[in-house]
Amino acid sequence: MKSLETRRTTNLITARTYKSFSAFISVIVCTLPMLMLLCWTQYMYKDPLQHLESINGDKAIPSRNGRLTWDTSCYSYHRKKHLKSQRKLQEMGCDRKLPKALIIGVKKCGTITLTQFLDLHPEIETISGISFNPRVFVRDWVKQMPMSTSEQIIVVDSPGYIDNPETLQYMVSNVIRDLKLILMLRDPIQRAISDYKHVSVMLRIRPDLKRLATYRYNKRSSQKITVYRGYEMLGNFEETITDNRGNLNTSHLFIQKGIYIKYIKNLFENVDRNRVLIVDGDAFKKYSLLTLKKVEKFLQLSDFFTDRHFYYDSRKGFFCANVTDRPDTECMAGNKGRSHPTVHQNLLQQMSDFFTPYNLKLQEYLNQTLTFSKRNV
């Protein structure tokens, strides 16, 4: 039999071993939730960037008889554009992914038209009005994107981005490091008139927007002022952007949005200007093909667009798509090419006098010729 001292020693060793094992188990129990949380964080934040990162846009979709086609798209184009069957989508490897390019503005400069034309390119899938929110998971943003193949890129049209360059800076630094930006500019005088027309029509035909507006009275004229998203609407266009003496109200949002240089300087302070393509909206309206060829090159796409894809509608005053293989394409919506209100020459001259110095500064800053930079009333 073991001596009493031997048994005590054995028990002491056993107790110490049990205590060490218990401490080890405690460390594992305490550490395991932290490890699980770390893995979950990596999955939620990092994995989408690795798995869903947009592909390079320099691959051509397989052609038929040497021409790019839409046969390998995730969508069919019988009357309307719609997704193919689930089996077909799986066979083609269709998925949702991060965009490769954003059309960031400016509002009422032709971004929707450009987006619809770009959607005709077999290597592009487009979507409008999807804004990125840094407070939302990246993969939740990706879920809103259209389906595309590995040979296609996603282009998102959302003019509001130009007002938030900090978000763009966050995106290119943390989310899509090869992201490219397209910025359309138009004659600020015509942009202001078009913007006024758009807001006034929306407030008239959409009750939901009317409920978002607030109302107050102009003390001097006793007229009701409608305030909607920073826009103050008073009577017609001239009454809206002038004071009681008939002078241009340069602080009005319709006017301020046409001072493009302040937006672009702020943008280039946050984003490398080499990743931004500045598009002349007036030149695009007069000859769409030239602009589309520039975009093809900027996005490293295959040479696709030709004159045969478009025709000029003299009644509407702009180009329309003419693609027999895409019956879903129409000559823009009825709200495009609306007739503008008549504006007196005196007010047009005031607007020209105000915008011309900013336009010339912008042209010099960009070292790029702009159609609207010259004084023209």
Tab-separated table of C-alpha atoms in Angstrom:
chain	number	residue	atom	x	y	z
A	1	MET	CA	0.000	0.000	0.000
A	2	LYS	CA	1.056	3.480	-0.753
A	3	SER	CA	2.168	5.564	2.136
A	4	LEU	CA	0.050	8.430	3.338
A	5	GLU	CA	2.584	10.947	2.030
A	6	THR	CA	2.598	9.320	-1.406
A	7	ARG	CA	-1.190	9.460	-1.603
A	8	ARG	CA	-1.158	13.116	-0.573
A	9	THR	CA	1.391	13.916	-3.276
A	10	THR	CA	-0.654	12.067	-5.898
A	11	ASN	CA	-3.825	13.870	-4.892
A	12	LEU	CA	-2.033	17.214	-4.985
A	13	ILE	CA	-0.747	16.562	-8.514
A	14	THR	CA	-4.214	15.445	-9.625
A	15	ALA	CA	-5.789	18.564	-8.134
A	16	ARG	CA	-3.243	20.819	-9.814
A	17	THR	CA	-3.751	19.030	-13.158
A	18	TYR	CA	-7.538	19.361	-12.841
A	19	LYS	CA	-7.165	23.030	-11.937
A	20	SER	CA	-4.894	23.661	-14.966
A	21	PHE	CA	-7.293	21.791	-17.252
A	22	SER	CA	-10.220	23.802	-15.887
A	23	ALA	CA	-8.345	27.040	-16.508
A	24	PHE	CA	-7.585	25.893	-20.071
A	25	ILE	CA	-11.265	25.079	-20.662
A	26	SER	CA	-12.240	28.480	-19.253
A	27	VAL	CA	-9.880	30.235	-21.662
A	28	ILE	CA	-11.361	28.281	-24.589
A	29	VAL	CA	-14.916	29.064	-23.503
A	30	CYS	CA	-14.120	32.762	-23.166
A	31	THR	CA	-12.128	32.975	-26.400
A	32	LEU	CA	-14.433	30.957	-28.645
A	33	PRO	CA	-17.185	33.637	-28.884
A	34	MET	CA	-14.554	36.235	-29.801
A	35	LEU	CA	-13.173	33.971	-32.548
A	36	MET	CA	-16.675	33.317	-33.853
A	37	LEU	CA	-17.404	37.051	-33.874
A	38	LEU	CA	-14.163	37.723	-35.749
A	39	CYS	CA	-14.989	35.069	-38.361
A	40	TRP	CA	-18.505	36.461	-38.767
A	41	THR	CA	-17.120	39.968	-39.205
A	42	GLN	CA	-14.668	38.768	-41.834
A	43	TYR	CA	-17.489	37.000	-43.647
A	44	MET	CA	-19.836	39.972	-43.547
A	45	TYR	CA	-17.339	42.674	-44.459
A	46	LYS	CA	-14.396	41.151	-46.255
A	47	ASP	CA	-15.781	38.201	-48.141
A	48	PRO	CA	-18.190	40.241	-50.294
A	49	LEU	CA	-15.305	42.336	-51.499
A	50	GLN	CA	-13.268	39.273	-52.435
A	51	HIS	CA	-16.057	37.189	-53.917
A	52	LEU	CA	-18.122	39.953	-55.504
A	53	GLU	CA	-15.423	42.333	-56.699
A	54	SER	CA	-16.295	43.639	-60.167
A	55	ILE	CA	-14.360	42.048	-63.012
A	56	ASN	CA	-12.200	43.820	-65.545
A	57	GLY	CA	-14.164	45.224	-68.454
A	58	ASP	CA	-11.769	44.203	-71.214
A	59	LYS	CA	-13.355	40.864	-72.160
A	60	ALA	CA	-15.605	40.628	-75.193
A	61	ILE	CA	-18.805	38.644	-75.084
A	62	PRO	CA	-18.673	35.747	-77.589
A	63	SER	CA	-19.891	36.988	-80.933
A	64	ARG	CA	-22.076	35.511	-83.616
A	65	ASN	CA	-20.640	35.877	-87.113
A	66	GLY	CA	-18.004	38.244	-85.749
A	67	ARG	CA	-20.529	40.643	-84.141
A	68	LEU	CA	-21.191	41.209	-80.482
A	69	THR	CA	-24.652	39.981	-79.501
A	70	TRP	CA	-26.907	39.714	-76.456
A	71	ASP	CA	-27.222	35.924	-76.702
A	72	THR	CA	-25.043	35.398	-73.642
A	73	SER	CA	-26.860	37.958	-71.506
A	74	CYS	CA	-28.761	36.878	-68.398
A	75	TYR	CA	-31.850	38.556	-69.876
A	76	SER	CA	-34.206	37.995	-72.775
A	77	TYR	CA	-35.541	40.872	-74.864
A	78	HIS	CA	-38.899	39.755	-76.199
A	79	ARG	CA	-40.964	42.943	-76.033
A	80	LYS	CA	-39.667	43.656	-72.538
A	81	LYS	CA	-36.394	42.905	-70.816
A	82	HIS	CA	-36.758	40.035	-68.345
A	83	LEU	CA	-34.560	37.423	-66.666
A	84	LYS	CA	-34.040	34.056	-68.297
A	85	SER	CA	-35.077	30.837	-66.543
A	86	GLN	CA	-33.348	29.850	-63.312
A	87	ARG	CA	-31.804	26.815	-65.006
A	88	LYS	CA	-30.398	29.018	-67.769
A	89	LEU	CA	-29.033	31.531	-65.260
A	90	GLN	CA	-27.187	28.737	-63.440
A	91	GLU	CA	-25.785	27.328	-66.675
A	92	MET	CA	-24.503	30.776	-67.677
A	93	GLY	CA	-23.061	31.521	-64.236
A	94	CYS	CA	-25.194	34.638	-63.816
A	95	ASP	CA	-24.761	36.411	-60.498
A	96	ARG	CA	-25.065	39.802	-58.818
A	97	LYS	CA	-21.855	41.717	-58.208
A	98	LEU	CA	-20.389	45.113	-57.445
A	99	PRO	CA	-20.578	47.788	-60.161
A	100	LYS	CA	-17.552	48.774	-62.191
A	101	ALA	CA	-18.764	52.312	-62.947
A	102	LEU	CA	-21.108	54.953	-61.560
A	103	ILE	CA	-22.803	57.742	-63.515
A	104	ILE	CA	-22.818	60.326	-60.743
A	105	GLY	CA	-24.663	63.309	-62.229
A	106	VAL	CA	-25.416	66.091	-62.687
A	107	LYS	CA	-29.218	65.964	-62.395
A	108	LYS	CA	-31.097	66.828	-65.615
A	109	CYS	CA	-27.953	66.614	-67.748
A	110	GLY	CA	-28.845	63.437	-69.656
A	111	THR	CA	-27.713	60.663	-67.303
A	112	ILE	CA	-30.793	58.480	-67.855
A	113	THR	CA	-30.422	58.674	-71.641
A	114	LEU	CA	-26.746	57.753	-71.397
A	115	THR	CA	-27.596	54.833	-69.109
A	116	GLN	CA	-30.234	53.488	-71.493
A	117	PHE	CA	-27.866	53.713	-74.438
A	118	LEU	CA	-25.070	51.984	-72.505
A	119	ASP	CA	-27.454	49.166	-71.632
A	120	LEU	CA	-27.455	48.304	-75.342
A	121	HIS	CA	-23.790	47.323	-75.131
A	122	PRO	CA	-23.623	43.511	-74.715
A	123	GLU	CA	-20.868	43.838	-72.119
A	124	ILE	CA	-22.884	46.128	-69.817
A	125	GLU	CA	-25.839	45.699	-67.481
A	126	THR	CA	-27.227	48.930	-66.038
A	127	ILE	CA	-29.480	50.015	-63.199
A	128	SER	CA	-30.695	53.452	-62.098
A	129	GLY	CA	-31.338	55.068	-58.735
A	130	ILE	CA	-29.440	52.619	-56.502
A	131	SER	CA	-27.419	54.603	-53.953
A	132	PHE	CA	-24.689	53.215	-51.724
A	133	ASN	CA	-25.010	53.725	-47.978
A	134	PRO	CA	-21.818	53.059	-45.954
A	135	ARG	CA	-23.999	52.078	-42.970
A	136	VAL	CA	-25.455	49.151	-44.949
A	137	PHE	CA	-23.628	45.870	-45.573
A	138	VAL	CA	-21.972	45.700	-48.983
A	139	ARG	CA	-23.659	42.426	-49.833
A	140	ASP	CA	-27.081	44.007	-49.200
A	141	TRP	CA	-26.181	46.659	-51.782
A	142	VAL	CA	-25.053	43.963	-54.201
A	143	LYS	CA	-28.443	42.227	-53.903
A	144	GLN	CA	-30.006	45.238	-55.652
A	145	MET	CA	-27.769	44.883	-58.707
A	146	PRO	CA	-28.924	43.256	-61.972
A	147	MET	CA	-27.805	39.772	-62.922
A	148	SER	CA	-24.720	39.621	-65.119
A	149	THR	CA	-22.220	37.152	-66.515
A	150	SER	CA	-18.515	37.110	-65.702
A	151	GLU	CA	-17.837	38.884	-69.016
A	152	GLN	CA	-20.108	41.828	-68.204
A	153	ILE	CA	-19.760	44.869	-65.960
A	154	ILE	CA	-22.415	46.735	-63.960
A	155	VAL	CA	-22.987	50.465	-64.473
A	156	VAL	CA	-25.133	52.321	-61.921
A	157	ASP	CA	-26.816	55.641	-62.678
A	158	SER	CA	-27.415	57.771	-59.582
A	159	PRO	CA	-26.991	61.556	-60.079
A	160	GLY	CA	-27.113	62.234	-56.339
A	161	TYR	CA	-23.547	60.972	-55.887
A	162	ILE	CA	-22.102	64.272	-57.101
A	163	ASP	CA	-23.449	65.898	-53.927
A	164	ASN	CA	-21.646	63.399	-51.711
A	165	PRO	CA	-17.986	62.984	-52.767
A	166	GLU	CA	-17.071	61.687	-49.312
A	167	THR	CA	-19.151	58.575	-49.967
A	168	LEU	CA	-17.423	58.135	-53.327
A	169	GLN	CA	-14.057	58.430	-51.607
A	170	TYR	CA	-15.092	55.742	-49.127
A	171	MET	CA	-16.236	53.481	-51.966
A	172	VAL	CA	-13.005	53.690	-53.959
A	173	SER	CA	-10.880	53.272	-50.831
A	174	ASN	CA	-12.766	50.445	-49.112
A	175	VAL	CA	-15.300	48.820	-51.426
A	176	ILE	CA	-14.467	49.020	-55.178
A	177	ARG	CA	-10.866	50.025	-55.657
A	178	ASP	CA	-11.050	50.024	-59.466
A	179	LEU	CA	-14.311	51.995	-59.605
A	180	LYS	CA	-14.734	54.493	-62.459
A	181	LEU	CA	-16.994	57.552	-62.442
A	182	ILE	CA	-18.845	59.272	-65.279
A	183	LEU	CA	-20.005	62.862	-64.813
A	184	MET	CA	-22.321	64.564	-67.330
A	185	LEU	CA	-22.510	68.351	-67.592
A	186	ARG	CA	-24.963	70.452	-69.568
A	187	ASP	CA	-25.594	74.130	-70.249
A	188	PRO	CA	-26.503	75.283	-66.718
A	189	ILE	CA	-29.219	77.609	-68.032
A	190	GLN	CA	-31.066	74.804	-69.780
A	191	ARG	CA	-30.348	72.484	-66.867
A	192	ALA	CA	-32.047	74.913	-64.444
A	193	ILE	CA	-35.129	75.259	-66.666
A	194	SER	CA	-35.345	71.487	-67.133
A	195	ASP	CA	-34.944	70.909	-63.399
A	196	TYR	CA	-37.752	73.369	-62.655
A	197	LYS	CA	-40.015	71.644	-65.185
A	198	HIS	CA	-39.244	68.239	-63.703
A	199	VAL	CA	-39.925	69.286	-60.090
A	200	SER	CA	-43.119	71.165	-60.942
A	201	VAL	CA	-44.519	68.210	-62.920
A	202	MET	CA	-43.635	65.717	-60.193
A	203	LEU	CA	-45.333	67.838	-57.542
A	204	ARG	CA	-48.415	68.071	-59.712
A	205	ILE	CA	-48.852	64.409	-60.631
A	206	ARG	CA	-47.510	62.604	-57.548
A	207	PRO	CA	-49.521	62.944	-54.320
A	208	ASP	CA	-46.766	61.229	-52.314
A	209	LEU	CA	-44.340	64.019	-53.197
A	210	LYS	CA	-46.912	66.670	-52.349
A	211	ARG	CA	-47.103	65.227	-48.850
A	212	LEU	CA	-43.329	65.597	-48.489
A	213	ALA	CA	-43.433	69.284	-49.437
A	214	THR	CA	-43.940	72.132	-46.997
A	215	TYR	CA	-45.689	75.413	-47.655
A	216	ARG	CA	-45.293	78.999	-46.541
A	217	TYR	CA	-46.326	82.410	-47.825
A	218	ASN	CA	-44.183	85.094	-49.377
A	219	LYS	CA	-44.800	88.102	-47.125
A	220	ARG	CA	-44.338	90.612	-49.941
A	221	SER	CA	-46.438	88.961	-52.621
A	222	SER	CA	-48.755	86.847	-50.424
A	223	GLN	CA	-48.122	83.924	-52.805
A	224	LYS	CA	-47.736	80.386	-51.522
A	225	ILE	CA	-44.190	79.039	-51.685
A	226	THR	CA	-43.791	75.277	-52.063
A	227	VAL	CA	-40.581	73.920	-50.526
A	228	TYR	CA	-39.506	70.454	-51.692
A	229	ARG	CA	-36.066	68.971	-51.056
A	230	GLY	CA	-34.504	72.408	-50.882
A	231	TYR	CA	-36.305	73.741	-53.958
A	232	GLU	CA	-38.520	76.784	-53.405
A	233	MET	CA	-41.258	76.896	-56.037
A	234	LEU	CA	-43.180	80.139	-56.509
A	235	GLY	CA	-45.528	80.619	-59.462
A	236	ASN	CA	-43.731	80.148	-62.795
A	237	PHE	CA	-40.019	79.696	-63.504
A	238	GLU	CA	-39.214	83.408	-63.639
A	239	GLU	CA	-40.986	84.145	-60.352
A	240	THR	CA	-39.228	81.163	-58.775
A	241	ILE	CA	-35.648	82.242	-59.501
A	242	THR	CA	-35.942	86.040	-59.252
A	243	ASP	CA	-36.549	88.470	-56.435
A	244	ASN	CA	-39.304	91.088	-56.308
A	245	ARG	CA	-37.195	93.439	-58.414
A	246	GLY	CA	-36.773	90.893	-61.177
A	247	ASN	CA	-33.117	90.205	-60.413
A	248	LEU	CA	-31.735	86.674	-60.562
A	249	ASN	CA	-31.727	84.900	-57.186
A	250	THR	CA	-28.292	83.330	-57.441
A	251	SER	CA	-28.694	81.462	-54.143
A	252	HIS	CA	-31.644	79.443	-55.451
A	253	LEU	CA	-30.932	75.712	-55.695
A	254	PHE	CA	-31.870	75.629	-59.394
A	255	ILE	CA	-29.008	78.091	-59.977
A	256	GLN	CA	-26.529	76.700	-57.466
A	257	LYS	CA	-26.619	73.231	-59.026
A	258	GLY	CA	-25.322	74.764	-62.257
A	259	ILE	CA	-22.085	76.013	-60.656
A	260	TYR	CA	-20.332	72.824	-61.687
A	261	ILE	CA	-16.813	73.830	-60.787
A	262	LYS	CA	-17.528	73.825	-57.054
A	263	TYR	CA	-18.832	70.257	-57.253
A	264	ILE	CA	-15.945	69.043	-59.393
A	265	LYS	CA	-13.241	70.624	-57.237
A	266	ASN	CA	-14.795	68.988	-54.197
A	267	LEU	CA	-14.973	65.686	-56.076
A	268	PHE	CA	-11.312	65.784	-57.110
A	269	GLU	CA	-10.301	66.519	-53.526
A	270	ASN	CA	-11.766	63.154	-52.582
A	271	VAL	CA	-11.286	61.040	-55.719
A	272	ASP	CA	-8.406	60.702	-58.190
A	273	ARG	CA	-9.439	62.653	-61.295
A	274	ASN	CA	-7.955	59.949	-63.556
A	275	ARG	CA	-10.860	57.688	-62.664
A	276	VAL	CA	-13.452	60.329	-63.699
A	277	LEU	CA	-14.755	60.873	-67.246
A	278	ILE	CA	-16.334	64.294	-67.837
A	279	VAL	CA	-19.052	64.078	-70.517
A	280	ASP	CA	-20.356	67.139	-72.360
A	281	GLY	CA	-24.126	66.645	-72.213
A	282	ASP	CA	-24.836	69.135	-74.998
A	283	ALA	CA	-22.387	67.395	-77.331
A	284	PHE	CA	-23.950	64.056	-76.362
A	285	LYS	CA	-27.383	65.344	-77.369
A	286	LYS	CA	-26.128	66.566	-80.750
A	287	TYR	CA	-24.104	63.461	-81.599
A	288	SER	CA	-24.535	60.589	-79.153
A	289	LEU	CA	-22.205	58.147	-80.895
A	290	LEU	CA	-19.043	60.167	-80.264
A	291	THR	CA	-19.750	60.234	-76.522
A	292	LEU	CA	-20.541	56.521	-76.395
A	293	LYS	CA	-17.244	55.697	-78.114
A	294	LYS	CA	-15.425	57.717	-75.426
A	295	VAL	CA	-17.251	55.770	-72.720
A	296	GLU	CA	-16.374	52.459	-74.379
A	297	LYS	CA	-12.706	53.388	-74.293
A	298	PHE	CA	-12.887	54.726	-70.736
A	299	LEU	CA	-14.487	51.499	-69.458
A	300	GLN	CA	-12.173	49.303	-71.583
A	301	LEU	CA	-15.081	47.753	-73.472
A	302	SER	CA	-15.115	46.149	-76.895
A	303	ASP	CA	-15.769	48.402	-79.877
A	304	PHE	CA	-19.524	48.022	-80.393
A	305	PHE	CA	-21.581	51.171	-81.038
A	306	THR	CA	-22.016	52.408	-84.608
A	307	ASP	CA	-24.249	54.885	-86.418
A	308	ARG	CA	-26.712	52.135	-87.274
A	309	HIS	CA	-27.701	51.851	-83.593
A	310	PHE	CA	-29.300	55.328	-83.506
A	311	TYR	CA	-31.516	57.711	-85.430
A	312	TYR	CA	-32.258	61.371	-84.872
A	313	ASP	CA	-35.843	62.289	-83.922
A	314	SER	CA	-36.292	65.818	-85.253
A	315	ARG	CA	-39.580	66.211	-83.395
A	316	LYS	CA	-38.065	65.445	-79.994
A	317	GLY	CA	-34.719	67.001	-80.815
A	318	PHE	CA	-32.431	64.148	-79.753
A	319	PHE	CA	-31.140	60.722	-80.791
A	320	CYS	CA	-33.089	57.523	-80.210
A	321	ALA	CA	-31.979	53.884	-80.159
A	322	ASN	CA	-32.515	51.874	-83.317
A	323	VAL	CA	-31.694	48.260	-82.450
A	324	THR	CA	-33.842	45.525	-83.984
A	325	ASP	CA	-32.439	42.879	-81.621
A	326	ARG	CA	-33.608	44.894	-78.630
A	327	PRO	CA	-37.388	45.366	-78.916
A	328	ASP	CA	-37.434	46.419	-75.269
A	329	THR	CA	-35.770	49.698	-76.273
A	330	GLU	CA	-37.934	52.747	-76.924
A	331	CYS	CA	-37.189	56.348	-77.881
A	332	MET	CA	-36.959	57.472	-74.265
A	333	ALA	CA	-39.946	58.010	-72.010
A	334	GLY	CA	-42.613	60.615	-72.604
A	335	ASN	CA	-41.227	62.796	-69.833
A	336	LYS	CA	-38.004	63.258	-71.808
A	337	GLY	CA	-37.821	66.155	-74.204
A	338	ARG	CA	-40.614	68.053	-72.456
A	339	SER	CA	-41.315	71.506	-73.796
A	340	HIS	CA	-39.676	74.163	-71.631
A	341	PRO	CA	-41.423	77.291	-70.382
A	342	THR	CA	-40.740	80.493	-72.284
A	343	VAL	CA	-38.171	82.630	-70.487
A	344	HIS	CA	-37.760	86.353	-71.182
A	345	GLN	CA	-34.549	87.441	-72.861
A	346	ASN	CA	-33.622	89.706	-69.967
A	347	LEU	CA	-33.618	86.805	-67.499
A	348	LEU	CA	-31.699	84.570	-69.907
A	349	GLN	CA	-29.067	87.290	-70.185
A	350	GLN	CA	-28.830	87.566	-66.403
A	351	MET	CA	-28.338	83.798	-66.154
A	352	SER	CA	-25.709	83.856	-68.898
A	353	ASP	CA	-23.836	86.711	-67.196
A	354	PHE	CA	-23.849	84.745	-63.952
A	355	PHE	CA	-22.831	81.318	-65.297
A	356	THR	CA	-20.297	82.289	-67.988
A	357	PRO	CA	-17.373	83.075	-65.609
A	358	TYR	CA	-17.903	79.770	-63.790
A	359	ASN	CA	-18.099	77.877	-67.079
A	360	LEU	CA	-14.835	79.400	-68.298
A	361	LYS	CA	-13.112	78.587	-64.997
A	362	LEU	CA	-14.367	75.027	-65.267
A	363	GLN	CA	-13.073	74.633	-68.814
A	364	GLU	CA	-9.670	75.929	-67.758
A	365	TYR	CA	-9.624	73.740	-64.649
A	366	LEU	CA	-10.461	70.604	-66.635
A	367	ASN	CA	-8.386	71.598	-69.678
A	368	GLN	CA	-11.330	70.356	-71.702
A	369	THR	CA	-13.477	72.137	-74.279
A	370	LEU	CA	-17.113	72.388	-73.202
A	371	THR	CA	-19.928	73.273	-75.592
A	372	PHE	CA	-21.643	75.567	-73.116
A	373	SER	CA	-18.552	77.485	-71.947
A	374	LYS	CA	-19.060	80.257	-74.480
A	375	ARG	CA	-21.514	83.078	-73.833
A	376	ASN	CA	-24.578	82.170	-75.863
A	377	VAL	CA	-28.091	83.492	-75.225
